[in-house]
Coordinates of C-alpha atoms in Angstrom, one line a residue:
M1 CA -6.0 141.4 -33.4
E2 CA -6.4 138.6 -35.6
I3 CA -5.4 135.5 -33.6
I4 CA -5.2 132.3 -35.1
R5 CA -4.9 128.7 -33.5
K6 CA -2.8 126.0 -34.7
T7 CA -1.8 122.2 -33.2
G8 CA 1.7 121.5 -32.3
P9 CA 4.6 120.3 -33.2
Y10 CA 6.0 124.1 -33.0
I11 CA 9.3 122.7 -32.7
K12 CA 10.9 121.4 -35.9
D13 CA 14.3 119.2 -37.0
D14 CA 15.6 119.6 -39.4
N15 CA 16.2 116.2 -39.2
N16 CA 13.5 114.4 -41.1
T17 CA 12.6 110.8 -41.9
T18 CA 14.1 111.4 -45.7
K19 CA 17.0 112.9 -44.4
I20 CA 17.6 110.2 -41.9
M21 CA 16.3 107.1 -43.9
F22 CA 19.0 108.7 -46.9
N23 CA 21.5 108.6 -43.8
L24 CA 20.7 105.0 -42.1
L25 CA 21.9 104.0 -46.3
I26 CA 25.1 105.8 -46.3
S27 CA 25.9 104.0 -43.2
L28 CA 25.2 100.5 -45.0
F29 CA 27.0 101.2 -48.1
P30 CA 30.7 100.6 -46.7
I31 CA 29.1 97.4 -44.9
I32 CA 28.0 96.3 -48.0
L33 CA 31.0 97.5 -49.9
F34 CA 33.1 95.4 -47.4
T35 CA 30.9 91.9 -48.1
F36 CA 31.7 92.7 -51.4
Y37 CA 35.4 92.0 -51.2
K38 CA 34.7 89.5 -48.5
N39 CA 32.6 86.6 -50.2
G40 CA 33.0 87.8 -53.8
I41 CA 36.5 89.4 -54.4
I42 CA 38.7 87.7 -52.3
P43 CA 37.4 84.1 -53.0
F44 CA 37.7 84.9 -56.7
Y45 CA 41.1 86.1 -56.1
E46 CA 41.8 83.2 -54.6
G47 CA 40.5 81.6 -57.6
K48 CA 38.1 80.2 -55.9
T49 CA 34.7 81.0 -57.8
N50 CA 34.3 82.9 -60.8
V51 CA 33.2 85.6 -62.5
I52 CA 29.1 85.8 -61.9
E53 CA 29.5 84.8 -58.5
M54 CA 32.2 87.2 -57.3
F55 CA 29.1 88.9 -57.8
Y56 CA 26.7 87.3 -55.9
P57 CA 27.1 89.3 -52.2
L58 CA 25.8 92.3 -54.7
I59 CA 22.8 90.1 -56.6
F60 CA 22.0 88.7 -53.1
I61 CA 21.6 92.2 -51.1
I62 CA 20.3 93.6 -54.0
T63 CA 17.4 91.1 -54.3
G64 CA 16.2 91.6 -50.9
A65 CA 15.6 94.7 -51.5
L66 CA 14.4 94.9 -54.6
T67 CA 11.3 92.1 -52.9
S68 CA 10.9 94.2 -50.4
F69 CA 10.5 97.2 -52.9
V70 CA 7.8 94.9 -55.5
T71 CA 5.9 93.7 -52.0
E72 CA 5.0 96.8 -51.0
T73 CA 4.2 97.9 -54.4
I74 CA 1.8 95.1 -54.7
Y75 CA 0.1 95.4 -51.2
F76 CA -1.0 99.3 -51.8
K77 CA -1.6 98.0 -55.4
L78 CA -4.3 95.6 -54.6
F79 CA -5.1 95.8 -51.5
L80 CA -5.2 99.7 -50.4
K81 CA -6.3 100.2 -54.0
I82 CA -3.6 102.9 -53.9
D83 CA -3.9 105.6 -57.8
N84 CA -1.6 105.4 -59.8
N85 CA -0.8 108.6 -59.8
Q86 CA 0.3 108.5 -56.2
L87 CA 1.8 104.5 -55.9
L88 CA 5.1 105.5 -56.3
S89 CA 5.3 108.6 -53.7
T90 CA 3.7 105.7 -51.4
V91 CA 6.1 103.6 -52.1
K92 CA 8.4 106.2 -51.5
R93 CA 7.9 107.5 -48.3
S94 CA 7.2 104.5 -47.3
Y95 CA 10.9 103.6 -47.4
A96 CA 10.6 100.0 -48.6
I97 CA 13.3 98.0 -49.7
F98 CA 14.9 98.7 -46.0
P99 CA 13.1 94.7 -44.5
G100 CA 14.8 92.8 -47.7
L101 CA 17.6 94.9 -46.6
F102 CA 18.7 94.2 -43.6
L103 CA 17.4 90.8 -44.0
S104 CA 20.2 90.0 -46.8
L105 CA 22.7 91.8 -44.2
V106 CA 21.6 89.2 -41.6
L107 CA 21.5 85.6 -43.6
P108 CA 24.2 83.6 -43.9
I109 CA 25.9 83.9 -47.4
N110 CA 24.2 80.7 -48.7
T111 CA 20.9 81.2 -48.2
P112 CA 19.4 80.1 -51.8
I113 CA 18.1 83.6 -53.2
T114 CA 14.1 81.8 -53.2
I115 CA 14.4 81.1 -49.4
L116 CA 15.7 84.6 -49.3
I117 CA 12.9 85.9 -52.0
L118 CA 10.7 84.4 -49.4
G119 CA 11.5 85.6 -46.3
S120 CA 12.2 88.6 -47.7
F121 CA 7.9 88.4 -48.3
I122 CA 7.1 87.3 -44.6
A123 CA 9.2 90.4 -43.5
T124 CA 7.8 92.6 -45.1
L125 CA 4.7 92.1 -45.0
V126 CA 4.3 90.0 -41.8
G127 CA 7.1 92.0 -40.2
K128 CA 5.4 95.4 -41.2
L129 CA 2.6 95.9 -43.4
L130 CA -0.4 93.9 -41.6
F131 CA 0.7 95.4 -38.3
G132 CA -0.5 99.2 -40.6
G133 CA 2.8 100.2 -42.2
F134 CA 5.8 101.9 -41.9
G135 CA 5.7 103.6 -38.6
N136 CA 3.3 101.3 -36.9
N137 CA 5.0 97.5 -36.7
I138 CA 6.3 96.3 -33.3
F139 CA 8.7 93.6 -34.3
N140 CA 11.6 94.6 -36.5
P141 CA 10.5 93.1 -40.0
A142 CA 13.7 92.3 -40.6
L143 CA 14.2 90.4 -37.9
I144 CA 10.7 88.4 -38.2
G145 CA 11.7 87.0 -41.7
A146 CA 15.3 85.7 -40.8
L147 CA 13.6 84.3 -37.6
F148 CA 11.1 82.4 -40.3
I149 CA 14.1 81.2 -42.6
T150 CA 16.1 80.1 -39.4
S151 CA 13.3 78.1 -38.0
A152 CA 11.7 76.7 -42.0
Y153 CA 14.9 76.0 -43.8
S154 CA 18.3 76.1 -41.6
I155 CA 19.3 72.4 -42.8
I156 CA 19.0 73.7 -46.5
I157 CA 21.5 76.7 -46.0
A158 CA 23.0 74.3 -44.1
N159 CA 23.9 72.0 -46.9
N160 CA 24.7 74.9 -49.5
G161 CA 27.2 75.2 -47.4
G162 CA 25.7 77.2 -44.3
Y163 CA 27.7 80.9 -43.7
L164 CA 31.2 79.7 -44.9
N165 CA 32.2 81.7 -48.3
K166 CA 33.3 79.1 -50.9
L167 CA 37.4 80.3 -49.5
E168 CA 36.2 79.4 -46.3
L169 CA 34.7 76.1 -47.2
D170 CA 38.2 75.3 -47.6
T171 CA 40.5 77.0 -44.8
I172 CA 37.5 76.5 -42.2
S173 CA 36.2 73.1 -40.2
G174 CA 32.6 74.2 -40.8
A175 CA 31.4 75.9 -37.5
T176 CA 31.3 80.0 -36.9
P177 CA 33.2 81.7 -33.5
L178 CA 30.0 81.3 -31.8
A179 CA 29.0 78.2 -32.5
N180 CA 32.6 76.3 -31.9
T181 CA 31.9 77.5 -28.3
S182 CA 29.5 74.8 -28.0
L183 CA 32.1 72.5 -29.0
V184 CA 34.7 72.6 -26.5
E185 CA 35.3 71.1 -23.4
G186 CA 34.3 73.7 -20.7
I187 CA 34.4 77.4 -21.7
G188 CA 37.3 77.3 -24.1
T189 CA 40.1 78.6 -24.3
Y190 CA 42.4 81.5 -26.9
Q191 CA 43.5 78.5 -28.7
E192 CA 40.7 77.1 -28.9
L193 CA 37.8 79.9 -29.6
V194 CA 40.4 82.2 -31.1
S195 CA 43.1 80.6 -33.0
P196 CA 41.0 78.7 -35.3
Y197 CA 40.0 81.3 -37.4
G198 CA 43.3 84.2 -36.6
T199 CA 43.6 87.0 -33.9
L200 CA 41.3 89.4 -32.5
K201 CA 41.9 91.7 -35.2
D202 CA 40.8 89.4 -37.4
F203 CA 37.7 89.7 -35.2
F204 CA 37.2 93.2 -35.4
I205 CA 37.9 93.9 -38.7
G206 CA 35.2 90.9 -39.8
F207 CA 37.5 89.0 -41.6
I208 CA 35.4 85.5 -39.7
P209 CA 32.6 83.7 -40.5
G210 CA 29.0 84.9 -39.9
S211 CA 25.8 86.7 -41.6
V212 CA 26.7 88.9 -45.0
G213 CA 26.9 92.2 -43.2
E214 CA 27.4 91.2 -39.5
T215 CA 30.8 90.3 -39.3
S216 CA 32.4 94.2 -39.5
A217 CA 32.3 94.9 -35.8
F218 CA 35.1 98.4 -37.3
L219 CA 32.7 98.9 -40.0
C220 CA 28.9 99.0 -37.5
L221 CA 31.3 101.0 -35.3
V222 CA 32.3 103.3 -38.2
A223 CA 28.9 103.8 -39.1
F224 CA 27.9 104.0 -35.0
I225 CA 29.7 107.2 -34.9
Y226 CA 28.4 108.8 -38.3
L227 CA 24.7 108.1 -37.4
T228 CA 24.5 109.3 -33.3
Y229 CA 26.7 112.6 -35.3
T230 CA 24.2 112.6 -37.6
K231 CA 21.6 112.0 -35.3
V232 CA 19.6 109.4 -36.6
I233 CA 20.1 107.3 -34.0
K234 CA 20.4 107.9 -30.1
W235 CA 23.7 106.4 -28.4
R236 CA 22.6 104.8 -25.5
I237 CA 20.7 101.5 -26.8
P238 CA 24.7 100.1 -28.4
T239 CA 26.5 101.3 -26.1
V240 CA 24.9 100.3 -22.7
Y241 CA 24.1 96.8 -24.7
I242 CA 27.2 95.7 -25.5
S243 CA 28.6 97.2 -21.9
T244 CA 26.8 94.7 -20.9
V245 CA 27.4 91.7 -22.5
F246 CA 31.4 92.8 -22.1
L247 CA 30.6 93.4 -18.3
M248 CA 29.0 90.1 -17.9
T249 CA 31.6 88.0 -20.0
Y250 CA 34.0 89.4 -18.4
I251 CA 32.8 88.3 -14.7
I252 CA 32.1 85.2 -16.5
G253 CA 35.9 84.6 -18.9
A254 CA 37.6 86.0 -14.9
Y255 CA 35.7 83.9 -12.3
N256 CA 37.6 80.7 -14.9
D257 CA 40.9 82.4 -14.9
L258 CA 40.6 84.3 -18.7
G259 CA 42.3 87.2 -19.9
I260 CA 40.5 90.7 -21.0
W261 CA 40.6 88.3 -24.7
Y262 CA 37.5 86.3 -23.7
P263 CA 35.2 89.4 -23.1
L264 CA 36.1 90.3 -26.5
F265 CA 36.0 87.7 -28.1
Q266 CA 32.0 87.7 -27.0
I267 CA 31.5 90.9 -28.4
L268 CA 33.4 91.0 -31.5
S269 CA 31.8 87.2 -32.3
G270 CA 28.0 86.9 -34.3
G271 CA 25.4 89.9 -35.2
L272 CA 26.8 91.7 -32.3
F273 CA 27.6 94.7 -33.3
F274 CA 25.7 94.7 -36.1
G275 CA 22.6 94.6 -34.1
A276 CA 22.7 96.6 -31.7
V277 CA 23.8 99.8 -34.3
F278 CA 21.8 98.5 -36.7
M279 CA 19.0 96.3 -35.5
A280 CA 18.2 97.6 -31.6
T281 CA 18.5 101.4 -32.4
D282 CA 15.0 101.3 -34.9
P283 CA 13.3 103.7 -33.9
V284 CA 9.4 102.2 -33.7
T285 CA 10.4 99.9 -32.1
S286 CA 12.9 100.4 -29.3
P287 CA 11.6 103.0 -26.5
T288 CA 11.9 107.1 -27.0
T289 CA 12.8 108.1 -23.4
P290 CA 16.7 108.4 -22.6
I291 CA 16.4 106.0 -18.8
G292 CA 14.1 103.9 -21.2
Q293 CA 17.0 103.2 -23.9
V294 CA 18.6 102.1 -20.7
I295 CA 17.1 99.4 -19.9
Y296 CA 16.1 98.1 -22.8
G297 CA 20.3 98.2 -23.7
M298 CA 20.4 96.4 -20.7
F299 CA 18.1 93.8 -20.5
L300 CA 19.3 93.1 -24.5
G301 CA 22.5 92.7 -23.2
I302 CA 21.3 90.1 -19.8
L303 CA 19.1 88.8 -22.8
T304 CA 21.9 87.7 -25.0
V305 CA 24.3 86.6 -22.5
I306 CA 21.4 84.1 -21.0
F307 CA 20.6 82.6 -24.8
R308 CA 24.6 82.2 -25.8
Y309 CA 25.4 80.7 -22.8
M310 CA 21.8 78.6 -21.7
T311 CA 20.5 77.5 -24.4
S312 CA 21.3 76.0 -28.0
Y313 CA 21.3 78.9 -29.8
P314 CA 24.9 80.3 -29.9
E315 CA 24.3 84.0 -31.4
G316 CA 21.2 85.1 -29.0
V317 CA 21.2 88.8 -30.9
L318 CA 17.9 88.1 -33.2
T319 CA 16.1 87.0 -30.1
S320 CA 17.0 89.0 -27.3
I321 CA 15.9 92.3 -29.7
L322 CA 12.6 90.3 -30.8
T323 CA 11.6 89.6 -27.0
M324 CA 12.8 92.7 -25.7
N325 CA 10.5 94.7 -28.0
M326 CA 7.5 93.0 -26.9
F327 CA 8.1 95.2 -24.2
V328 CA 9.2 99.0 -25.3
F329 CA 6.0 100.0 -24.6
I330 CA 5.5 98.6 -21.2
I331 CA 9.4 100.3 -21.3
D332 CA 8.7 103.5 -22.0
R333 CA 5.6 103.8 -19.9
I334 CA 7.9 103.4 -16.8
C335 CA 10.1 105.2 -18.0
S336 CA 8.5 108.4 -19.6
K337 CA 7.0 109.2 -15.6
A338 CA 11.1 108.7 -14.7
R339 CA 12.1 111.8 -16.4
F340 CA 11.7 114.2 -13.5
N341 CA 11.1 111.4 -10.7
F342 CA 14.1 108.8 -10.9
S343 CA 12.7 106.8 -8.4
K344 CA 9.9 105.9 -10.1
S345 CA 12.6 103.6 -12.5
K346 CA 14.4 102.5 -9.8
Y347 CA 13.6 98.9 -9.8
L348 CA 14.1 98.3 -12.5
F349 CA 17.4 99.0 -13.0
I350 CA 18.0 96.9 -9.8
A351 CA 16.5 93.9 -10.8
C352 CA 19.1 94.6 -14.4
W353 CA 22.2 95.0 -11.6
S354 CA 20.9 91.8 -10.0
L355 CA 20.4 89.7 -13.0
I356 CA 23.6 91.3 -14.7
I357 CA 25.3 89.9 -11.2
I358 CA 23.1 86.9 -10.5
V359 CA 23.3 85.5 -14.6
S360 CA 27.0 85.9 -14.7
M361 CA 27.8 84.2 -11.1
F362 CA 25.5 81.3 -12.4
I363 CA 26.8 81.1 -15.6
A364 CA 30.8 81.8 -14.5
T365 CA 30.8 78.7 -11.9
S366 CA 29.0 76.6 -13.7
F367 CA 31.8 76.2 -15.8
N368 CA 34.4 75.8 -13.5
K369 CA 34.4 72.3 -12.2
D370 CA 37.0 70.4 -11.1
S371 CA 38.7 69.1 -14.0
T372 CA 38.9 65.2 -12.7
E373 CA 34.8 65.2 -12.9
T374 CA 32.7 63.6 -16.2
D375 CA 31.8 65.2 -18.4
P376 CA 27.6 66.3 -16.7
N377 CA 26.0 65.6 -20.4
F378 CA 27.5 62.1 -20.5
N379 CA 26.0 59.3 -19.1
I380 CA 26.2 54.9 -18.8
I381 CA 22.5 53.5 -19.0
S382 CA 24.7 49.9 -19.1
K383 CA 27.8 48.3 -19.3
D384 CA 27.6 44.7 -20.5
V385 CA 31.3 43.8 -19.6
S386 CA 32.6 40.0 -21.7
N387 CA 36.4 39.1 -21.0
N388 CA 37.9 42.5 -22.9
K389 CA 34.5 43.0 -24.7
I390 CA 32.3 46.0 -23.3
S391 CA 28.6 46.6 -25.2
Y392 CA 27.5 50.2 -23.6
V393 CA 24.4 51.9 -23.7
V394 CA 25.0 55.5 -23.3
T395 CA 23.4 59.1 -23.8
Q396 CA 24.9 62.4 -24.3
K397 CA 23.2 65.9 -24.5
G398 CA 22.4 67.1 -27.8
Y399 CA 21.1 70.1 -29.7
V400 CA 17.4 69.1 -28.9
G401 CA 18.4 66.7 -26.1
N402 CA 19.9 63.3 -24.8
I403 CA 21.0 61.8 -27.9
K404 CA 21.1 57.6 -26.9
A405 CA 23.5 55.0 -28.2
S406 CA 24.9 52.1 -28.0
V407 CA 28.9 51.4 -28.3
T408 CA 30.8 48.5 -28.2
V409 CA 34.8 48.7 -27.8
D410 CA 36.5 45.1 -28.3
D411 CA 40.1 45.7 -26.6
G412 CA 40.2 49.3 -27.4
K413 CA 38.8 49.8 -30.5
I414 CA 34.8 50.5 -30.9
I415 CA 33.8 47.5 -33.4
D416 CA 29.8 49.5 -33.3
F417 CA 28.6 52.5 -32.9
K418 CA 24.9 53.1 -33.4
V419 CA 22.4 55.7 -32.2
I420 CA 19.5 54.2 -30.6
E421 CA 17.2 56.8 -29.7
Q422 CA 17.6 60.8 -30.4
N423 CA 15.4 63.6 -31.3
E424 CA 17.5 66.0 -33.3
S425 CA 16.5 68.8 -35.8
F426 CA 19.0 68.3 -38.1
Y427 CA 19.9 64.5 -37.5
S428 CA 19.2 63.7 -41.8
K429 CA 22.5 65.6 -42.1
I430 CA 24.2 63.3 -40.4
E431 CA 22.8 60.6 -41.4
S432 CA 24.1 61.8 -45.5
D433 CA 27.4 62.3 -44.6
D434 CA 28.0 59.0 -42.7
Y435 CA 29.4 61.1 -40.1
I436 CA 29.3 57.7 -37.4
N437 CA 31.2 56.2 -40.0
T438 CA 33.7 58.6 -39.4
L439 CA 33.8 58.8 -36.5
I440 CA 33.9 54.9 -36.1
K441 CA 36.8 55.2 -38.9
G442 CA 38.7 58.1 -36.7
Q443 CA 38.7 56.9 -33.8
D444 CA 41.9 56.9 -32.9
N445 CA 42.0 61.3 -32.6
L446 CA 38.5 61.8 -32.1
E447 CA 39.0 65.7 -31.7
S448 CA 40.9 66.3 -35.0
I449 CA 37.4 64.8 -36.8
D450 CA 35.6 68.0 -37.9
T451 CA 32.0 69.1 -36.9
L452 CA 29.7 69.2 -39.5
S453 CA 28.2 72.5 -41.5
G454 CA 24.5 73.0 -39.7
V455 CA 24.6 70.3 -37.1
T456 CA 27.9 71.7 -34.8
V457 CA 26.0 70.5 -31.7
T458 CA 24.5 67.4 -32.7
S459 CA 27.9 66.1 -34.8
S460 CA 29.9 67.6 -31.9
A461 CA 27.0 65.4 -29.6
L462 CA 28.0 62.4 -31.0
K463 CA 32.2 62.7 -31.4
R464 CA 32.3 63.7 -27.0
L465 CA 30.2 60.2 -26.9
L466 CA 32.6 58.2 -28.1
I467 CA 35.4 60.5 -26.3
N468 CA 33.7 60.1 -23.3
T469 CA 32.9 56.5 -23.7
I470 CA 36.6 55.2 -24.5
K471 CA 37.6 57.5 -21.3
D472 CA 35.4 55.1 -19.3
Y473 CA 36.8 52.1 -21.4
K474 CA 40.5 53.2 -20.9
N475 CA 39.8 53.5 -17.1
G476 CA 39.5 50.1 -16.3
S477 CA 36.1 49.8 -15.0
K478 CA 34.9 45.9 -16.0
E479 CA 31.5 45.7 -13.7
N480 CA 28.4 45.3 -15.6
I481 CA 26.1 47.7 -14.3
I482 CA 22.5 48.8 -15.1
N483 CA 22.4 52.4 -14.3
E484 CA 18.6 53.6 -13.3
D485 CA 17.7 56.7 -12.3
T486 CA 15.2 55.7 -9.1
N487 CA 13.1 58.8 -10.5
N488 CA 12.4 58.1 -14.0
S489 CA 12.7 53.7 -13.3
R490 CA 8.4 54.0 -13.1
N491 CA 7.9 55.8 -16.5
N492 CA 10.3 53.4 -17.8
F493 CA 8.0 50.7 -17.4
E494 CA 4.6 50.6 -18.5
I495 CA 1.4 48.0 -18.3
I496 CA 0.5 48.4 -21.9
K497 CA -2.8 46.6 -22.3
M498 CA -4.5 43.3 -20.2
E499 CA -6.1 40.8 -22.1
D500 CA -8.6 38.1 -20.4
N501 CA -7.9 34.1 -22.1
N502 CA -11.0 32.6 -19.7
D503 CA -9.6 32.4 -16.2
E504 CA -6.3 33.4 -17.7
K505 CA -5.2 37.1 -17.6
I506 CA -2.4 37.8 -20.6
Y507 CA -0.8 41.5 -19.7
Y508 CA 1.8 43.1 -22.4
A509 CA 4.8 45.2 -19.7
S510 CA 7.3 47.0 -21.7
N511 CA 11.0 47.9 -20.3
L512 CA 13.6 49.8 -21.1
G513 CA 16.8 47.2 -22.3
F514 CA 20.0 47.6 -23.8
R515 CA 18.5 48.0 -27.4
G516 CA 15.8 50.0 -26.5
K517 CA 12.0 48.7 -25.3
I518 CA 10.9 45.0 -24.4
I519 CA 7.6 44.3 -24.0
L520 CA 6.9 40.7 -22.5
K521 CA 3.5 38.7 -22.2
I522 CA 3.2 37.7 -19.2
T523 CA 0.0 34.6 -18.6
V524 CA -1.6 34.9 -14.9
L525 CA -3.3 32.2 -13.8
D526 CA -5.4 32.8 -10.2
K527 CA -2.7 35.6 -9.3
T528 CA 0.1 33.6 -10.4
I529 CA 2.7 33.7 -13.3
T530 CA 3.0 30.6 -15.4
K531 CA 4.5 31.6 -19.0
I532 CA 6.4 34.5 -20.1
E533 CA 6.9 35.0 -23.8
I534 CA 8.7 37.8 -25.6
D535 CA 6.4 39.6 -27.6
S536 CA 8.7 42.7 -29.0
S537 CA 12.0 42.9 -28.9
N538 CA 15.3 44.8 -30.4
E539 CA 18.1 42.9 -28.4
D540 CA 20.6 41.1 -29.6
Y541 CA 20.8 37.6 -27.1
M542 CA 17.6 36.7 -27.2
E543 CA 17.1 33.5 -28.9
Q544 CA 19.8 32.7 -26.6
M545 CA 18.1 33.6 -23.7
I546 CA 15.1 31.5 -24.4
D547 CA 17.4 28.4 -25.2
S548 CA 19.6 28.9 -22.0
G549 CA 15.8 28.2 -20.6
F550 CA 15.8 31.3 -18.5
F551 CA 12.4 32.5 -19.3
D552 CA 11.5 29.1 -17.6
N553 CA 13.5 29.6 -14.8
L554 CA 11.9 33.4 -13.5
V555 CA 8.5 31.3 -14.1
N556 CA 9.6 29.0 -11.3
N557 CA 11.5 31.2 -9.5
Q558 CA 8.6 34.5 -9.5
N559 CA 8.8 34.5 -5.9
N560 CA 12.7 35.5 -5.8
I561 CA 13.0 36.7 -9.2
D562 CA 16.9 37.8 -7.8
S563 CA 18.1 34.0 -7.1
V564 CA 17.8 33.9 -11.1
D565 CA 21.0 34.7 -12.9
A566 CA 21.5 36.0 -15.7
V567 CA 22.6 35.0 -19.4
S568 CA 26.4 34.5 -20.0
G569 CA 27.1 36.7 -23.2
A570 CA 23.4 38.9 -22.0
T571 CA 24.0 40.2 -18.7
V572 CA 22.0 43.8 -19.4
S573 CA 19.4 42.1 -21.7
S574 CA 18.9 39.3 -19.1
N575 CA 19.0 41.8 -16.2
A576 CA 16.3 44.4 -18.3
V577 CA 13.7 41.3 -18.3
K578 CA 14.5 40.4 -14.5
E579 CA 13.7 44.5 -13.8
L580 CA 10.8 44.8 -16.1
L581 CA 9.4 41.6 -13.9
K582 CA 10.3 42.4 -10.8
K583 CA 8.1 45.8 -11.6
F584 CA 4.7 44.0 -12.3
I585 CA 4.9 41.9 -9.6
K586 CA 5.7 45.2 -7.6
E587 CA 2.5 47.3 -9.9
Y588 CA 0.0 44.0 -8.8
E589 CA 1.2 42.4 -4.9
E590 CA -2.1 42.2 -4.5
Y591 CA -3.1 40.0 -6.5
K592 CA -0.9 37.6 -4.4
N593 CA -1.9 39.1 -0.7
E594 CA -5.8 38.6 -1.3

């Protein structure tokens, strides 16, 4: 008897790769048709677009898929030297259209075609081909392309209309539902978060602003059922992912006396359903073990909630999936051993449940504040009072960091508003849209002023800054203050340089003033200050301080700086100069004591 030896596998599944990808494409067709209806047909029917623009959503999607196909074809031909006879079959086996196809579905509808083409090229080349092609990539290629585009071209997309189609540009203020959560005070209410976009039914069906193919949770749910039935994806990752976000946001909402609508709002907003069904289940970049898939889904949910509530990025799905892609091999290694010994994975489950409870309660309690408390993101640095006129220097937390501004209020009206310091990523749009003057003109009803699409967090911060300043003015506090952070006061003060001039030593020292840095030129002879001059300053009242003899008084009373009165009408600026001089003297006290 002849013995024939063969290598495994011996049990084969009829669900081969070609069939899997075909079923995946079928599941996307309803979503593609819906985006054509929502972003093409409805705006055309309402008279907002012409016939060519009506077909733009389909052109957009086809362009992304075609770019990926062409990129892989050129790569196989030029770099891998694939023969012409085998080129088409090789590209076909690589399922080349999918990186660009998925990328087009997760981008804003107003992304310029040229940027989509570049993003599809990056997604295909960097996210897929450089890792070795189909089946070898570590990260989801479409999300690599999306990350590249959002990092490099957000301001261009925002200026082009952002996430809003032609009809939504006329009917919605500019922010997507999740971006809107950062614009409301506190955790928000149903009227603030849901009502501007309709009802939760509109969220479920998909008639809300968002990426091209991500808005319809209903169609994503249909796709989930179909893909699970055809064994294209495993049910665990999407189910656990969405359930984790629901549970955590339910805890956050319940602690703040919000109903079941709040977690529903969170899971129906943004790209959570689309990401959970299509992106997180990518068989190449997700765990293969059942326990690993559960752990993976739980961590995705935890990260999404963290990104949404504790960072400046309100979406969270893209970054969560890319982050967890890096840990798939670790999860699979641990959980492969746990298939027959669950105790080997118990510490991962303990970590997940601990994080769910701790993170949820931390976020929940951070929103549960006494209504009488002031905005924790707002700070008054200084306040210069002259009768009914108050000049403020204040800060408000923006998108990147604190925005520092000067605000002058006279008889309850804002007469001047200038931004002194800011590090916002897209502040140029604030300037180009003249948003500062818009706020000044609309100061009687600031809450009704729309934020700017693409810079929603920054424009909202500027609006909150004025609201908080006016609130302080109306509270009736008329005391001059210089509110210095003792932990940072030394950081504000700096000896820039020292020059020798025979027996004299000339120091250049700086400190924070009313409108930025004040730099003094201080001359020291025999360890005594003999002269104080202004080297650099943006203060408005320096001439008044010089004419009043203020600097001569400081020299004459250098042993008791506090005895020198501030200059009337320039209280904050003169007090800032006094503080600078006091710090200088303290810094070099040893010269006096020797």
